[in-house]
XYZ file of C-alpha atoms in Angstrom:
297
model
C 16.323 -1.870 13.451
C 12.627 -1.362 12.781
C 11.344 1.982 11.531
C 7.791 1.243 12.709
C 6.505 -0.888 15.583
C 2.784 -1.201 16.308
C 1.585 -3.001 19.418
C -2.139 -3.763 19.693
C -3.030 -0.503 17.955
C -6.676 0.560 18.125
C -8.061 3.777 16.653
C -11.730 4.313 17.378
C -14.098 6.917 15.966
C -17.251 6.864 18.065
C -18.152 3.198 18.399
C -16.338 2.095 15.229
C -12.824 0.677 15.285
C -11.079 2.120 12.229
C -7.956 0.206 13.309
C -8.563 -2.951 15.300
C -5.743 -4.431 17.418
C -2.973 -4.162 14.815
C 0.520 -5.357 15.716
C 3.358 -5.304 13.183
C 6.951 -4.292 12.570
C 8.346 -2.571 9.479
C 12.119 -2.533 8.901
C 14.320 0.398 8.021
C 15.222 0.948 4.368
C 12.351 -0.937 2.788
C 9.533 -0.121 0.363
C 6.285 -1.302 1.925
C 3.004 -1.655 0.069
C 0.013 -0.912 2.303
C -2.850 -2.685 0.582
C -6.565 -2.718 1.238
C -9.959 -1.983 -0.228
C -11.452 1.505 -0.009
C -12.354 2.123 3.623
C -10.043 -0.609 4.949
C -8.225 1.809 7.278
C -5.114 2.606 5.219
C -5.297 6.394 5.534
C -6.135 6.202 9.241
C -3.080 4.034 9.795
C -0.809 6.418 7.895
C -2.177 9.456 9.737
C -1.546 7.670 13.034
C 2.048 6.927 12.014
C 2.453 10.559 10.923
C 1.365 11.803 14.343
C -1.865 13.372 13.079
C -4.031 11.035 15.163
C -3.644 9.854 18.751
C -4.106 6.082 19.199
C -7.173 5.110 21.208
C -5.348 2.058 22.571
C -2.000 0.369 22.066
C 1.420 1.744 21.284
C 2.924 3.319 18.152
C 6.708 3.664 17.815
C 8.164 5.452 14.777
C 11.935 5.813 14.448
C 12.228 4.913 18.114
C 9.697 7.468 19.410
C 5.959 7.957 19.770
C 4.918 10.312 16.952
C 1.791 12.030 18.277
C 2.530 15.654 19.222
C 6.272 14.944 19.107
C 8.164 17.537 17.082
C 11.474 15.660 17.501
C 10.298 12.790 15.312
C 7.852 14.640 13.054
C 10.727 16.377 11.239
C 11.815 12.911 10.071
C 8.370 11.962 8.731
C 6.637 13.114 5.569
C 3.041 12.177 4.760
C 1.747 12.920 1.276
C -1.998 13.065 0.718
C -4.513 15.185 -1.197
C -5.374 17.365 1.801
C -1.826 18.446 2.568
C -1.877 21.922 1.031
C -4.205 24.917 1.228
C -5.760 25.885 -2.117
C -4.507 29.459 -1.828
C -0.884 28.440 -1.224
C 1.712 29.413 -3.852
C 3.879 26.520 -5.013
C 7.159 28.408 -4.675
C 6.357 29.176 -1.042
C 5.579 25.503 -0.428
C 8.945 24.502 -1.884
C 10.669 26.972 0.447
C 8.625 25.660 3.365
C 9.703 22.095 2.573
C 13.346 23.208 2.530
C 12.914 24.659 6.034
C 10.934 21.701 7.381
C 13.046 18.810 6.082
C 16.818 18.923 6.519
C 17.371 16.397 3.701
C 15.117 18.159 1.167
C 16.788 18.499 -2.253
C 15.412 21.822 -3.473
C 17.517 21.961 -6.633
C 16.303 18.564 -7.878
C 12.732 19.328 -6.802
C 12.669 22.480 -8.934
C 14.142 20.564 -11.895
C 11.389 17.941 -11.605
C 8.641 20.550 -11.330
C 9.989 22.188 -14.484
C 10.125 18.793 -16.225
C 6.471 18.154 -15.348
C 5.532 21.685 -16.530
C 4.251 22.672 -13.096
C 4.416 26.500 -12.721
C 5.927 27.285 -9.309
C 4.435 30.802 -9.291
C 0.925 29.364 -9.476
C -1.438 28.628 -6.603
C -2.454 25.089 -5.720
C -6.074 25.762 -6.734
C -4.963 26.528 -10.296
C -3.510 23.035 -10.798
C -5.345 20.062 -12.258
C -5.845 16.982 -10.117
C -2.904 15.262 -11.789
C -0.615 18.272 -11.392
C -1.490 18.565 -7.684
C -0.608 14.912 -7.222
C 2.701 15.301 -9.071
C 3.615 18.369 -7.024
C 2.865 16.565 -3.768
C 4.879 13.534 -4.905
C 7.914 15.625 -5.792
C 7.889 17.372 -2.412
C 7.370 14.114 -0.501
C 10.038 12.105 -2.336
C 12.631 14.884 -2.388
C 12.197 15.434 1.359
C 14.034 12.094 1.689
C 12.622 11.671 5.176
C 13.566 8.454 7.024
C 9.851 7.589 6.989
C 8.141 8.646 3.766
C 4.425 7.836 3.393
C 2.495 8.177 0.146
C -1.290 7.766 0.324
C -2.846 6.640 -2.996
C -0.081 8.499 -4.872
C -1.164 7.640 -8.427
C -4.774 8.845 -8.255
C -5.315 11.406 -11.010
C -2.141 10.472 -12.902
C -2.247 9.249 -16.468
C -0.423 6.078 -17.526
C 2.742 7.906 -18.581
C 3.017 9.805 -15.306
C 2.321 6.661 -13.255
C 5.243 4.966 -15.002
C 7.488 7.972 -14.382
C 6.462 8.042 -10.727
C 7.532 4.409 -10.317
C 10.893 5.066 -11.998
C 11.500 8.173 -9.879
C 10.616 6.420 -6.634
C 12.885 3.426 -7.305
C 15.808 5.589 -8.445
C 15.599 7.962 -5.484
C 15.159 5.060 -3.054
C 18.254 3.352 -4.481
C 20.315 6.518 -4.058
C 18.797 7.491 -0.699
C 17.490 4.387 1.138
C 14.763 4.914 3.723
C 11.443 3.374 4.719
C 8.779 4.246 2.165
C 5.160 3.194 2.706
C 2.954 3.397 -0.385
C -0.754 2.795 0.158
C -3.058 1.786 -2.642
C -5.987 -0.385 -3.627
C -4.421 -0.668 -7.113
C -2.267 -3.646 -6.250
C -0.875 -4.336 -9.711
C 0.821 -0.916 -9.713
C 2.533 -1.593 -6.384
C 3.815 -5.098 -7.017
C 6.903 -4.019 -8.935
C 7.827 -1.479 -6.245
C 7.293 -3.120 -2.889
C 9.609 -5.400 -0.962
C 7.056 -6.017 1.772
C 3.257 -6.138 1.658
C 0.854 -5.256 4.457
C -2.799 -6.153 3.842
C -5.530 -4.730 6.056
C -9.282 -5.151 5.851
C -11.976 -3.493 7.959
C -9.264 -2.186 10.269
C -7.687 -5.594 10.891
C -4.271 -6.849 9.834
C -4.603 -9.748 7.372
C -0.897 -10.258 6.749
C 2.515 -8.610 6.795
C 4.769 -10.548 4.409
C 7.730 -10.247 2.085
C 6.435 -9.749 -1.456
C 8.018 -13.043 -2.559
C 5.943 -14.869 0.055
C 2.749 -13.246 -1.247
C 3.652 -14.159 -4.825
C 3.959 -17.807 -3.728
C 1.032 -17.742 -1.300
C -1.679 -19.484 -3.327
C -2.463 -21.459 -6.485
C -5.390 -21.717 -8.848
C -6.495 -25.269 -9.621
C -8.858 -25.795 -12.543
C -10.294 -29.219 -13.354
C -13.114 -31.704 -12.982
C -15.260 -31.332 -9.882
C -14.825 -34.958 -8.732
C -11.030 -34.517 -8.687
C -10.914 -31.190 -6.855
C -13.754 -31.418 -4.334
C -11.854 -33.835 -2.097
C -9.157 -31.170 -1.616
C -11.545 -28.861 0.208
C -11.364 -30.770 3.457
C -7.564 -30.972 3.430
C -6.461 -27.520 2.296
C -7.392 -23.899 2.926
C -9.613 -22.614 0.107
C -9.771 -18.850 -0.522
C -11.623 -18.914 -3.851
C -14.173 -21.221 -5.476
C -16.024 -20.983 -8.777
C -18.230 -23.657 -10.328
C -18.776 -24.049 -14.070
C -20.959 -27.110 -14.612
C -18.813 -30.165 -13.987
C -15.684 -28.020 -13.873
C -14.368 -26.347 -10.731
C -11.809 -23.626 -10.071
C -10.277 -23.506 -6.604
C -7.917 -20.961 -5.102
C -5.813 -22.935 -2.627
C -3.261 -21.734 -0.099
C 0.000 -23.193 -1.381
C 0.649 -26.007 1.083
C 0.430 -28.836 -1.455
C 3.316 -31.279 -1.638
C 5.196 -32.002 -4.857
C 3.546 -35.402 -4.931
C 0.055 -33.895 -4.651
C 0.800 -31.456 -7.460
C 2.039 -34.246 -9.723
C -1.108 -36.296 -9.008
C -3.338 -33.341 -9.811
C -1.545 -32.663 -13.080
C -1.837 -36.324 -14.067
C -5.590 -36.048 -13.403
C -5.893 -33.198 -15.895
C -5.908 -30.341 -13.381
C -4.425 -27.051 -14.614
C -2.242 -25.365 -11.999
C -1.272 -21.694 -12.038
C 0.097 -19.161 -9.557
C -2.380 -16.746 -7.999
C -1.361 -13.123 -8.598
C -0.674 -10.797 -5.679
C -3.776 -8.823 -6.616
C -5.961 -11.939 -6.586
C -4.493 -13.087 -3.266
C -5.426 -9.768 -1.666
C -8.868 -9.628 -3.287
C -9.713 -13.211 -2.329
C -8.515 -12.853 1.264
C -10.692 -9.774 1.769
C -13.752 -10.992 -0.133
C -17.138 -10.834 1.575
C -19.509 -13.789 1.710
C -22.038 -11.947 -0.444
C -20.882 -13.593 -3.667
C -19.812 -11.555 -6.686
C -21.524 -8.742 -8.558
C -22.838 -11.231 -11.143
C -24.612 -13.097 -8.329
C -26.571 -9.904 -7.604
C -27.874 -9.396 -11.127
C -28.585 -13.119 -11.548
C -31.220 -13.011 -8.803
């Protein structure tokens, strides 16, 4: 069964489509990485799934129901973002509120984690640092154990040690309490070890929805002499190209046969896998060139 089904989803603000005709399905009990550049539409998509926003067009189904203004399904959804809590709210009251709102919330473990992270539950939200606010929100969201758990840029403000602990906590709790967890980020390298499925969006459009293994095998870098590599451009899909004198680096969608790869290697071409981060960056690149092209003019 799918936890999320989107059919031709459009969300428009004024004349701008923040989400543009997105259709996809996300399975139950899966960690999904929602990837995209800043402004790609990630937060708008999550808020639509959470029932905060009404779709302009299309259909949104979450856990078998339409989420907007639907209290029956909203109790099974948690959405963690920086704007979730009022600055004057006391943390202890928010923990109690979570216990009332989410039937699966593990209050005992939540309080243990808050103590471990040295977060004072008698304090108000406004007294916490950026990192502490993020950790508090993460603890509440993860320990709600909602069938659909959504974390929007969950590592912003965390130091390296806390980011590592967040990853360990998420994987451990997911293993013990499987559900659909969507983690959005533009920091792709931090998500790769967590996600089983990757959804890439850009300028409100769906670029792909793939198993992480398929993204890891999606493309190759080929580095070699220009005369050897240029003839590939007409036969294969190129998502990256960089010239260095007589040398050329191509990013090629991985549709090359074993025979072609052997021929390239025998011609002195270096072949390497393209990282998930580079795949996503290259597929969403503009045609403006890179930042070095700007300062070279």
